[in-house]
Amino acid sequence: MKFRDLAYLCERLEATTKRNFMVSIVADFLKHLSKEEVEPVISMMLGRPFPKWDPRKLDVSWATLSKIILRLTGTDWRDLSAAAFRNTGDLGVAAKIIFENRKKQRQTTLFERPLSILEVRNILEAVAEASGQGSRERKERLIESLLGRALPIEVKYLVKIMVGEMRTGLQEGLMETAVSKAFSIPIEKIRVASMLTGDIAETAAICAREGAEGLLKLGFKIFRPVKPMLAQMAENPEEALKEHGGKTAFEYKLDGARIQIHKSGGKVRIFSRRLTDVTKSLPDIVEIIKRRVKLDEAILEGEVIAIGKNGNPLPFQHLMRRFRRVCSIEKMVEEIPVELYLFDIIYMNGESLINLPYVERRRKLSGAVSNISLTKQMITSSPKEAEHFLEEAINNGHEGLMAKRLNSPYIPGIRGKHWLKIKRTLEPLDLVIVAAEYGTGRRHGWLSDYYLAARDEKTGEFLTIGKTFKGLTDREIEEMTERLKRIVVEEKGHIVIVKPKIVVEVAYNEIQESPKYKSRMALRFARITRIRDDKSPEEADTIKRVRWIYEQQFLRKSKFSHIG
Ligand code: AMP
């Protein structure tokens, strides 16, 4: 199959919002692929150059891509950035425009073949694999030859794949339906399989190679991550006890990063919650697993947290620096020590444990490791005891509790009620919308991403402290778009600045320090819970109050560590 056919398909997806239509054209396309093309096509359509579990990264920045585009077309960077700006920062679209109006003519050779899908994959692999001395130049040369051979429309999608953002509106759920349709396999079977493979592209490749039978044979495979089991929210321990029938296991809920650890003999790989390979960020954890896990083969789950000098937990953002690998990993290991707490085991020595009850798995887990802490746990039926345990967790600098049903299996990828998270919620804030951005995909054409601000009580200025696209229904977004359009002050690139008039109630999980905004604070996981038309902007919460809440939570955490 030619790559340009894939590009044309993406164009058709981009032009529609009709989900059934999307599913049907994608299914039809998949039917016409060879077995080898199925996985690359799906990965690319979801904005990934490689399958999800694949640790290889292109390691090519926006700046590098821009440089190559300019070199190939003889265009000025100003034209490129203007084109990107006009198209909500979409480098793919901008590149297409630039290629269409290129100043430098393309050097075609007489027998140049159109790019095939597998060829594109091979070139991307070569880009990812270029390492060592001169690898930068090699990467650039490979991309240059790839884009040099492409039509403008192909350039658009090649760039999008490299940047990792397709903006076609086709997400994983729709892709699952399309795969189900293409291979005539019930959607439930596709979903279950995807939980085990962790990747719809991989599932589809199995469908193409072996049909439904292949899915039945599917079990755990070491080094292929499984979608993690997730938790729903409970208000408090009492509610969790009620839900779980009077007795349940409470564990500390640690505020770190979830990891899934795969071990086979002396080899260890670690995957993040989103199933990306983070082994390289955690060499210290790899060592611990090698030395202290007695099993030959295992898949374990746990949480890593960053630790302050006196051994107490540090806020989540410290840990994230590790994953972002701001500087050399050796330095990071020293600067940001982490600690591992295990809480589940889902596979051991060739045997899946997911159907065992929670208590059994926990027993196996504690038998399998020596000298690695498990998350602190208490089994009780007493709301009072559980409440104390919650208090204790929070006082020790943790996030709250997880309540786990004693007899529950491990259900990959499901956010069910077997696990309930209990957090101490922070009170919501009333904030003012000061700017907005247009959405993508289904929300294309709507101002659906909002900048939220609190009032600086000294100057009267509204200072942004967060941004969210969550919480409003489609209808509310449509109405909000109309309202915002009436109060536009100016459009700065893709950001539409509005008069500070509309107040919304915003829930969030945490306030972080952030250089991103003038206020130097940013809400984490902000979501709009109500539109407060009953409040005027002057009645919105102040920066002073936000800072006070910030300090309260910070005090709570840093009470146990010497930071800040
Ligand atoms: P949330 O991210 O708020 O949905 O909460 C679920 C996350 O809590 C999991 O993905 C883990 O990263 C984390 N977590 C912390 N402590 C535990 C625990 N004891 N058991 C399970 N998950 C935990």
Coordinates of C-alpha atoms and ligand atoms in Angstrom, one line a residue:
M1 CA 0.0 0.0 0.0
K2 CA 1.2 3.5 -0.8
F3 CA 1.7 5.9 2.0
R4 CA -0.2 8.5 0.0
D5 CA -3.4 6.4 0.3
L6 CA -3.0 6.5 4.1
A7 CA -2.6 10.3 3.8
Y8 CA -5.8 10.6 1.7
L9 CA -7.6 8.5 4.3
C10 CA -6.5 10.8 7.1
E11 CA -7.7 13.8 5.1
R12 CA -11.1 12.2 4.8
L13 CA -11.1 11.6 8.6
E14 CA -10.1 15.1 9.3
A15 CA -12.9 16.5 7.2
T16 CA -15.7 14.7 9.0
T17 CA -17.1 14.5 12.5
K18 CA -19.3 11.5 11.8
R19 CA -18.0 8.7 13.9
N20 CA -19.8 5.9 12.0
F21 CA -18.4 7.2 8.7
M22 CA -14.9 7.3 10.3
V23 CA -15.1 3.7 11.5
S24 CA -16.4 2.5 8.1
I25 CA -13.7 4.1 6.0
V26 CA -10.9 3.0 8.3
A27 CA -12.3 -0.6 8.4
D28 CA -12.4 -0.6 4.7
F29 CA -8.9 0.6 4.5
L30 CA -7.6 -2.0 6.9
K31 CA -9.2 -4.8 4.9
H32 CA -7.0 -3.9 1.9
L33 CA -3.8 -4.0 3.8
S34 CA -1.2 -6.9 3.8
K35 CA -0.6 -8.5 7.2
E36 CA 2.6 -6.7 7.7
E37 CA 1.0 -3.3 7.0
V38 CA -1.7 -3.5 9.6
E39 CA 0.3 -2.6 12.8
P40 CA 2.3 0.2 11.2
V41 CA -0.9 1.8 9.7
I42 CA -2.8 1.7 13.0
S43 CA 0.2 2.9 15.0
M44 CA 0.7 5.8 12.6
M45 CA -2.9 6.7 12.4
L46 CA -2.8 7.1 16.2
G47 CA 0.2 9.3 16.0
R48 CA 2.9 6.8 16.8
P49 CA 5.8 5.9 14.6
F50 CA 6.1 2.5 16.4
P51 CA 3.9 0.2 18.4
K52 CA 3.1 1.3 21.9
W53 CA 5.4 -1.1 23.7
D54 CA 8.3 -0.3 21.5
P55 CA 10.9 1.7 23.5
R56 CA 12.4 3.3 20.3
K57 CA 12.0 7.0 20.0
L58 CA 12.6 9.2 17.0
D59 CA 14.2 11.9 19.2
V60 CA 13.6 14.6 16.6
S61 CA 12.5 18.0 17.8
W62 CA 10.1 20.5 16.3
A63 CA 13.1 22.7 15.7
T64 CA 14.9 20.1 13.7
L65 CA 11.9 19.2 11.7
S66 CA 11.3 22.9 10.9
K67 CA 14.9 23.3 9.8
I68 CA 14.6 20.4 7.4
I69 CA 11.3 21.7 6.0
L70 CA 12.9 25.1 5.3
R71 CA 16.0 23.6 3.8
L72 CA 14.0 21.4 1.4
T73 CA 11.7 24.2 0.3
G74 CA 13.9 27.2 0.4
T75 CA 11.4 29.0 2.6
D76 CA 11.9 31.6 5.2
W77 CA 11.3 30.5 8.8
R78 CA 8.9 33.4 9.2
D79 CA 6.6 31.9 6.5
L80 CA 6.6 28.6 8.3
S81 CA 5.9 30.0 11.8
A82 CA 3.1 32.2 10.3
A83 CA 1.6 29.2 8.6
A84 CA 1.8 27.2 11.9
F85 CA 0.3 30.0 13.8
R86 CA -2.6 30.4 11.5
N87 CA -3.3 26.7 11.9
T88 CA -3.4 26.3 15.6
G89 CA 0.3 25.4 15.9
D90 CA -0.1 22.4 13.6
L91 CA 3.3 21.8 12.1
G92 CA 1.9 19.2 9.7
V93 CA -0.6 21.5 8.1
A94 CA 2.0 24.3 8.0
A95 CA 4.5 22.0 6.3
K96 CA 2.0 21.0 3.7
I97 CA 1.3 24.7 2.8
I98 CA 5.0 25.4 2.6
F99 CA 5.6 22.4 0.4
E100 CA 2.8 23.5 -1.9
N101 CA 4.3 26.9 -2.3
R102 CA 7.9 25.8 -2.3
K103 CA 10.4 28.2 -3.6
K104 CA 13.0 25.6 -4.4
Q105 CA 12.0 23.0 -7.0
R106 CA 11.9 19.4 -6.0
Q107 CA 14.6 17.3 -7.5
T108 CA 12.9 14.3 -8.9
T109 CA 14.6 11.3 -10.4
L110 CA 13.1 9.6 -13.3
F111 CA 12.2 6.3 -11.7
E112 CA 11.2 7.6 -8.3
R113 CA 8.6 5.3 -6.8
P114 CA 5.9 6.6 -4.5
L115 CA 6.6 5.9 -0.8
S116 CA 5.1 2.7 0.5
I117 CA 3.8 2.3 4.1
L118 CA 6.5 -0.2 5.0
E119 CA 9.2 1.9 3.5
V120 CA 8.1 4.8 5.7
R121 CA 8.2 2.5 8.7
N122 CA 11.7 1.3 7.8
I123 CA 13.0 4.9 7.4
L124 CA 11.5 5.9 10.8
E125 CA 13.2 2.9 12.3
A126 CA 16.5 3.9 10.9
V127 CA 15.9 7.4 12.3
A128 CA 15.2 6.0 15.8
E129 CA 18.1 3.7 15.7
A130 CA 20.7 6.2 14.6
S131 CA 22.9 6.7 17.7
G132 CA 26.3 7.7 18.7
Q133 CA 28.6 10.1 17.0
G134 CA 27.1 11.8 14.0
S135 CA 23.6 10.5 14.8
R136 CA 22.0 13.9 14.7
E137 CA 23.2 14.5 11.1
R138 CA 22.2 11.0 10.1
K139 CA 18.7 11.4 11.5
E140 CA 18.4 14.7 9.7
R141 CA 19.6 13.2 6.4
L142 CA 17.1 10.3 6.7
I143 CA 14.2 12.7 7.3
E144 CA 15.3 15.0 4.6
S145 CA 15.3 12.2 2.1
L146 CA 11.9 11.0 3.3
L147 CA 10.3 14.4 3.1
G148 CA 12.1 15.1 -0.1
R149 CA 10.3 12.2 -1.8
A150 CA 6.9 13.1 -0.4
L151 CA 3.9 14.9 -1.9
P152 CA 2.8 17.9 0.2
I153 CA -0.1 15.8 1.6
E154 CA 2.3 13.1 2.6
V155 CA 4.5 15.6 4.2
K156 CA 1.6 16.8 6.3
Y157 CA 1.0 13.4 7.8
L158 CA 4.7 12.3 8.0
V159 CA 5.3 15.4 10.1
K160 CA 2.3 14.7 12.2
I161 CA 3.4 11.2 12.9
M162 CA 6.9 12.4 13.8
V163 CA 5.4 15.1 16.1
G164 CA 3.0 12.5 17.6
E165 CA -0.2 14.5 17.1
M166 CA -2.6 13.5 14.3
R167 CA -5.6 15.7 15.1
T168 CA -7.9 13.6 12.9
G169 CA -10.4 13.0 15.6
L170 CA -9.9 9.3 15.4
Q171 CA -9.0 8.0 18.8
E172 CA -8.3 4.5 20.2
G173 CA -11.9 3.6 20.9
L174 CA -13.0 4.3 17.3
M175 CA -10.0 2.4 16.1
E176 CA -11.1 -0.6 18.1
T177 CA -14.5 -0.5 16.5
A178 CA -12.9 -0.2 13.0
V179 CA -10.7 -3.2 13.7
S180 CA -13.7 -5.2 14.9
K181 CA -15.5 -4.4 11.7
A182 CA -12.5 -5.0 9.4
F183 CA -11.8 -8.5 10.7
S184 CA -15.4 -9.4 11.7
I185 CA -14.5 -10.0 15.3
P186 CA -16.9 -8.9 18.1
I187 CA -15.8 -5.6 19.7
E188 CA -15.7 -7.1 23.2
K189 CA -13.1 -9.6 22.1
I190 CA -11.1 -6.9 20.5
R191 CA -11.2 -4.8 23.8
V192 CA -10.3 -7.7 26.0
A193 CA -7.4 -8.5 23.7
S194 CA -6.2 -4.9 23.7
M195 CA -6.1 -4.9 27.4
L196 CA -3.7 -7.8 27.3
T197 CA -1.6 -6.5 24.4
G198 CA -1.9 -2.9 25.6
D199 CA -2.1 -1.7 22.1
I200 CA -4.9 -1.9 19.5
A201 CA -2.3 -1.9 16.7
E202 CA -0.8 -5.1 18.1
T203 CA -4.2 -6.6 18.6
A204 CA -5.1 -5.9 15.0
A205 CA -1.9 -7.4 13.8
I206 CA -2.8 -10.6 15.6
C207 CA -6.3 -10.5 14.0
A208 CA -4.7 -10.1 10.6
R209 CA -2.3 -12.9 11.1
E210 CA -4.4 -15.5 13.0
G211 CA -7.9 -14.2 13.2
A212 CA -10.1 -14.6 16.3
E213 CA -8.3 -17.8 17.2
G214 CA -5.1 -15.8 17.7
L215 CA -6.9 -13.6 20.2
L216 CA -8.0 -16.6 22.2
K217 CA -4.5 -17.9 22.6
L218 CA -3.4 -14.5 23.8
G219 CA -2.0 -14.5 27.3
F220 CA 0.6 -12.5 29.1
K221 CA 3.9 -12.1 27.5
I222 CA 6.8 -10.8 29.4
F223 CA 8.0 -7.4 28.1
R224 CA 4.6 -6.7 26.5
P225 CA 2.9 -4.4 29.0
V226 CA -0.7 -4.9 30.1
K227 CA -3.2 -2.0 30.6
P228 CA -3.3 -1.3 34.3
M229 CA -6.4 -1.8 36.4
L230 CA -7.7 1.5 37.6
A231 CA -9.8 2.9 40.4
Q232 CA -13.0 4.9 40.7
M233 CA -13.4 7.6 43.2
A234 CA -15.0 7.3 46.7
E235 CA -15.9 10.2 48.8
N236 CA -14.6 8.7 52.1
P237 CA -13.6 5.4 53.7
E238 CA -17.2 4.8 54.9
E239 CA -18.5 4.9 51.3
A240 CA -15.8 2.4 50.2
L241 CA -16.7 0.0 53.0
K242 CA -20.3 0.1 52.0
E243 CA -19.5 -0.5 48.4
H244 CA -17.2 -3.4 49.3
G245 CA -19.7 -5.1 51.5
G246 CA -18.5 -4.2 55.0
K247 CA -14.8 -5.2 54.9
T248 CA -12.1 -4.1 52.7
A249 CA -8.3 -3.6 52.3
F250 CA -7.1 -0.1 52.5
E251 CA -3.7 0.8 51.2
Y252 CA -1.8 4.1 51.3
K253 CA -2.3 5.8 48.0
L254 CA 1.1 7.1 47.1
D255 CA 1.6 10.2 45.0
G256 CA 4.1 8.9 42.6
A257 CA 4.2 7.2 39.2
R258 CA 2.7 3.8 38.6
I259 CA 5.0 1.3 37.1
Q260 CA 4.6 -2.1 35.7
I261 CA 7.7 -4.2 36.1
H262 CA 8.5 -7.1 33.8
K263 CA 11.3 -9.5 34.8
S264 CA 12.6 -12.5 32.9
G265 CA 15.8 -14.1 34.2
G266 CA 18.3 -11.2 34.5
K267 CA 16.4 -8.9 32.3
V268 CA 14.1 -6.2 33.6
R269 CA 11.9 -3.7 31.8
I270 CA 9.7 -1.1 33.3
F271 CA 6.6 0.5 31.8
S272 CA 4.7 3.6 32.7
R273 CA 1.0 3.7 33.3
R274 CA 0.6 4.7 29.7
L275 CA 2.7 1.7 28.8
T276 CA 5.7 3.5 27.5
D277 CA 9.1 2.0 28.3
V278 CA 10.7 4.0 31.1
T279 CA 13.4 1.5 32.0
K280 CA 16.2 4.0 31.2
S281 CA 14.8 6.5 33.7
L282 CA 14.9 4.1 36.5
P283 CA 18.2 2.2 36.6
D284 CA 18.2 2.1 40.4
I285 CA 14.8 0.3 40.4
V286 CA 16.0 -2.1 37.7
E287 CA 18.9 -3.1 40.1
I288 CA 16.6 -3.6 43.0
I289 CA 14.3 -5.8 41.0
K290 CA 17.2 -7.9 39.7
R291 CA 18.6 -8.4 43.2
R292 CA 15.5 -8.7 45.3
V293 CA 12.8 -10.4 43.2
K294 CA 13.2 -14.1 43.7
L295 CA 11.0 -15.2 40.8
D296 CA 12.5 -16.0 37.4
E297 CA 9.6 -14.6 35.5
A298 CA 7.2 -12.0 36.9
I299 CA 5.0 -9.0 36.1
L300 CA 4.7 -6.7 39.2
E301 CA 3.0 -3.4 39.8
G302 CA 3.9 -0.7 42.1
E303 CA 4.4 3.0 42.6
V304 CA 7.7 4.9 42.6
I305 CA 7.9 8.1 44.7
A306 CA 10.5 10.7 44.9
I307 CA 12.1 11.0 48.3
G308 CA 13.5 14.0 50.2
K309 CA 16.7 14.1 52.1
N310 CA 15.1 12.8 55.3
G311 CA 13.3 10.0 53.7
N312 CA 9.9 11.5 53.3
P313 CA 7.9 11.8 50.1
L314 CA 8.3 14.8 47.8
P315 CA 5.6 16.2 45.5
F316 CA 4.9 14.5 42.3
Q317 CA 6.6 17.1 40.1
H318 CA 10.0 16.2 41.4
L319 CA 9.6 12.7 40.2
M320 CA 8.5 13.9 36.8
R321 CA 11.8 15.5 36.3
R322 CA 13.3 12.0 36.3
F323 CA 11.0 10.8 33.6
R324 CA 11.6 13.9 31.5
R325 CA 15.3 13.2 32.0
V326 CA 16.3 16.9 32.1
C327 CA 19.9 16.0 32.6
S328 CA 22.0 12.9 32.6
I329 CA 20.4 10.0 34.3
E330 CA 23.3 9.3 36.6
K331 CA 22.9 12.8 38.0
M332 CA 19.1 12.4 38.3
V333 CA 19.5 9.1 40.2
E334 CA 21.6 11.1 42.7
E335 CA 19.5 14.2 42.8
I336 CA 16.1 12.6 42.8
P337 CA 16.3 9.4 44.8
V338 CA 13.2 7.3 44.4
E339 CA 11.6 4.5 46.4
L340 CA 9.6 1.6 45.1
Y341 CA 6.4 0.3 46.8
L342 CA 4.9 -2.8 45.2
F343 CA 1.2 -3.5 45.4
D344 CA 0.3 -6.2 42.9
I345 CA 1.6 -9.2 41.0
I346 CA -0.3 -10.4 37.9
Y347 CA 2.0 -13.0 36.4
M348 CA 4.6 -15.4 37.7
N349 CA 6.6 -18.2 36.2
G350 CA 4.4 -18.8 33.2
E351 CA 1.1 -18.5 35.2
S352 CA -1.4 -15.7 35.0
L353 CA -2.6 -14.6 38.5
I354 CA -5.2 -12.1 37.4
N355 CA -8.1 -14.3 38.3
L356 CA -6.9 -14.9 41.9
P357 CA -8.5 -12.8 44.6
Y358 CA -6.7 -9.7 45.7
V359 CA -5.7 -11.1 49.1
E360 CA -4.1 -14.2 47.4
R361 CA -2.2 -12.1 45.0
R362 CA -0.9 -9.9 47.8
R363 CA 0.2 -13.0 49.7
K364 CA 2.1 -14.3 46.6
L365 CA 3.6 -10.8 46.1
S366 CA 5.0 -10.7 49.7
G367 CA 6.4 -14.2 49.3
A368 CA 8.1 -13.3 46.0
V369 CA 10.2 -10.4 47.1
S370 CA 12.6 -9.8 49.9
N371 CA 13.4 -6.4 51.1
I372 CA 11.1 -4.4 48.9
S373 CA 8.3 -2.5 50.7
L374 CA 4.7 -3.2 49.8
T375 CA 2.3 -0.4 50.1
K376 CA 1.2 -0.1 53.7
Q377 CA -2.1 -1.9 54.1
M378 CA -4.9 -2.4 56.7
I379 CA -7.9 -4.7 56.4
T380 CA -10.8 -3.5 58.4
S381 CA -14.6 -3.2 58.6
S382 CA -14.5 -0.2 60.9
P383 CA -15.1 3.2 59.3
K384 CA -13.3 4.8 62.3
E385 CA -10.2 2.7 61.9
A386 CA -10.2 3.4 58.2
E387 CA -10.6 7.1 58.8
H388 CA -7.6 7.1 61.1
F389 CA -5.6 5.2 58.5
L390 CA -6.5 7.9 56.0
E391 CA -5.4 10.6 58.4
E392 CA -2.2 8.8 59.0
A393 CA -1.5 8.4 55.2
I394 CA -2.1 12.2 54.7
N395 CA 0.0 13.1 57.6
N396 CA 2.8 11.0 56.2
G397 CA 2.7 13.1 53.1
H398 CA 0.7 10.7 50.9
E399 CA -2.3 11.3 48.8
G400 CA -4.9 9.3 50.5
L401 CA -6.0 5.7 50.4
M402 CA -7.0 3.0 47.9
A403 CA -9.7 0.6 49.0
K404 CA -9.4 -2.8 47.4
R405 CA -12.2 -5.4 47.4
L406 CA -10.7 -8.5 49.1
N407 CA -11.9 -11.0 46.6
S408 CA -11.5 -9.0 43.4
P409 CA -9.6 -10.2 40.4
Y410 CA -7.2 -8.0 38.5
I411 CA -9.0 -6.6 35.5
P412 CA -6.6 -5.0 33.1
G413 CA -7.6 -1.6 31.7
I414 CA -10.8 -1.3 33.7
R415 CA -11.7 1.6 35.9
G416 CA -14.2 -0.3 38.1
K417 CA -15.4 -0.3 41.7
H418 CA -13.1 -3.1 42.9
W419 CA -10.6 -0.4 43.6
L420 CA -11.7 2.9 45.0
K421 CA -9.5 5.9 45.5
I422 CA -10.1 8.1 48.5
K423 CA -8.4 11.5 48.4
R424 CA -8.7 14.5 50.6
T425 CA -10.3 16.9 48.2
L426 CA -9.3 20.5 48.0
E427 CA -12.1 23.0 47.9
P428 CA -13.1 24.2 44.4
L429 CA -12.2 27.6 43.2
D430 CA -14.3 30.2 41.4
L431 CA -12.2 31.4 38.5
V432 CA -12.6 33.7 35.5
I433 CA -12.1 32.7 31.9
V434 CA -9.6 35.1 30.4
A435 CA -8.8 33.3 27.1
A436 CA -9.6 30.3 25.1
E437 CA -8.3 28.1 22.3
Y438 CA -10.1 26.2 19.6
G439 CA -10.5 22.5 20.1
T440 CA -9.4 19.8 17.7
G441 CA -11.2 16.8 16.2
R442 CA -14.8 16.7 17.3
R443 CA -14.4 20.1 19.0
H444 CA -13.0 21.7 16.0
G445 CA -14.5 25.2 15.6
W446 CA -15.4 25.5 19.3
L447 CA -13.6 27.4 21.9
S448 CA -13.2 24.5 24.2
D449 CA -9.9 25.0 26.0
Y450 CA -10.1 27.6 28.7
Y451 CA -7.5 29.7 30.5
L452 CA -8.6 30.2 34.1
A453 CA -7.6 33.1 36.2
A454 CA -7.8 34.4 39.8
R455 CA -8.0 38.1 40.7
D456 CA -4.9 39.7 42.0
E457 CA -6.3 41.6 44.9
K458 CA -3.6 44.2 44.8
T459 CA -3.7 45.2 41.1
G460 CA -7.1 44.0 40.1
E461 CA -5.5 42.1 37.3
F462 CA -6.7 38.6 36.4
L463 CA -3.7 36.1 36.5
T464 CA -4.0 32.8 34.8
I465 CA -3.4 29.8 37.1
G466 CA -4.6 27.0 34.8
K467 CA -6.1 25.7 31.7
T468 CA -8.7 23.1 31.1
F469 CA -10.9 21.5 28.4
K470 CA -12.6 19.3 30.8
G471 CA -16.0 19.4 32.5
L472 CA -18.4 21.1 30.1
T473 CA -20.8 19.2 27.9
D474 CA -20.8 19.6 24.1
R475 CA -23.8 21.8 24.4
E476 CA -22.3 24.0 27.1
I477 CA -19.1 24.3 25.0
E478 CA -21.1 25.5 22.1
E479 CA -22.9 28.1 24.2
M480 CA -19.7 29.1 25.8
T481 CA -18.1 29.6 22.4
E482 CA -20.9 32.0 21.4
R483 CA -20.6 33.9 24.7
L484 CA -16.8 34.2 24.4
K485 CA -16.9 35.3 20.8
R486 CA -19.0 38.3 22.0
I487 CA -16.3 39.4 24.4
V488 CA -13.2 38.9 22.3
V489 CA -10.4 41.4 23.0
E490 CA -7.9 40.1 20.5
E491 CA -6.6 37.0 18.8
K492 CA -3.0 36.1 19.5
G493 CA -2.1 33.3 17.2
H494 CA -4.3 30.4 18.3
I495 CA -5.2 32.0 21.6
V496 CA -8.3 34.1 21.8
I497 CA -8.1 36.7 24.6
V498 CA -11.5 37.6 26.1
K499 CA -12.7 40.1 28.6
P500 CA -12.7 38.7 32.1
K501 CA -16.4 38.3 32.5
I502 CA -17.4 34.6 32.9
V503 CA -16.9 32.9 36.2
V504 CA -16.7 29.1 36.5
E505 CA -16.2 26.8 39.4
V506 CA -13.2 24.6 39.0
A507 CA -12.1 21.4 40.8
Y508 CA -8.5 20.3 40.8
N509 CA -6.3 17.9 42.5
E510 CA -3.3 20.0 43.4
I511 CA -1.8 23.4 43.0
Q512 CA 1.8 23.3 41.7
E513 CA 4.4 25.9 41.5
S514 CA 4.9 26.8 37.9
P515 CA 7.1 29.1 35.8
K516 CA 4.5 28.9 33.0
Y517 CA 2.3 31.6 34.3
K518 CA 2.9 35.0 35.8
S519 CA 1.1 33.9 39.0
R520 CA 3.8 31.2 39.3
M521 CA 1.1 28.7 40.2
A522 CA -0.7 26.1 38.1
L523 CA -3.7 23.9 38.9
R524 CA -3.2 20.2 38.2
F525 CA -6.1 18.3 36.7
A526 CA -8.4 21.3 36.6
R527 CA -11.9 20.7 35.5
I528 CA -14.9 22.9 35.3
T529 CA -17.7 21.8 37.7
R530 CA -20.2 24.6 37.2
I531 CA -20.7 27.8 35.3
R532 CA -21.2 30.4 38.0
D533 CA -23.4 33.0 36.2
D534 CA -24.5 34.1 39.7
K535 CA -21.0 35.4 40.4
S536 CA -19.3 38.5 39.0
P537 CA -15.6 38.5 38.2
E538 CA -15.0 40.7 41.3
E539 CA -16.3 37.9 43.4
A540 CA -14.0 35.3 42.0
D541 CA -11.3 33.8 44.2
T542 CA -8.1 35.9 44.6
I543 CA -4.5 35.1 44.0
K544 CA -4.0 35.5 47.7
R545 CA -6.4 32.7 48.5
V546 CA -5.0 30.4 45.8
R547 CA -1.6 30.9 47.3
W548 CA -2.9 30.2 50.7
I549 CA -4.3 26.9 49.6
Y550 CA -1.1 26.2 47.8
E551 CA 0.9 26.8 50.9
Q552 CA -1.4 24.6 53.0
Q553 CA -0.9 21.6 50.8
F554 CA 2.7 22.4 50.4
L555 CA 3.2 22.7 54.2
R556 CA 1.4 19.3 54.6
K557 CA 3.9 17.7 52.2
S558 CA 7.0 19.6 53.1
K559 CA 6.4 19.2 56.8
F560 CA 8.2 15.9 56.2
S561 CA 10.9 17.0 53.9
H562 CA 13.4 19.8 53.6
I563 CA 12.5 21.4 50.4
G564 CA 11.5 24.9 49.6
Ligands
AMP1 P1 -5.7 8.0 39.9 O1 -4.4 8.3 39.1 O2 -6.1 9.2 40.7 O3 -6.7 7.4 39.0 O4 -5.3 6.9 40.9 C1 -4.8 5.7 40.6 C2 -3.3 5.6 40.7 O5 -2.9 5.7 42.0 C3 -2.7 4.3 40.2 O6 -2.6 4.3 38.8 C4 -1.4 4.3 40.9 O7 -0.4 5.1 40.1 C5 -1.6 5.1 42.1 N1 -1.5 4.4 43.4 C6 -0.9 4.9 44.5 N2 -0.9 4.0 45.5 C7 -1.6 2.9 45.0 C8 -1.9 1.7 45.6 N3 -1.6 1.4 46.9 N4 -2.6 0.8 44.8 C9 -2.9 1.1 43.5 N5 -2.6 2.2 42.9 C10 -1.9 3.2 43.7

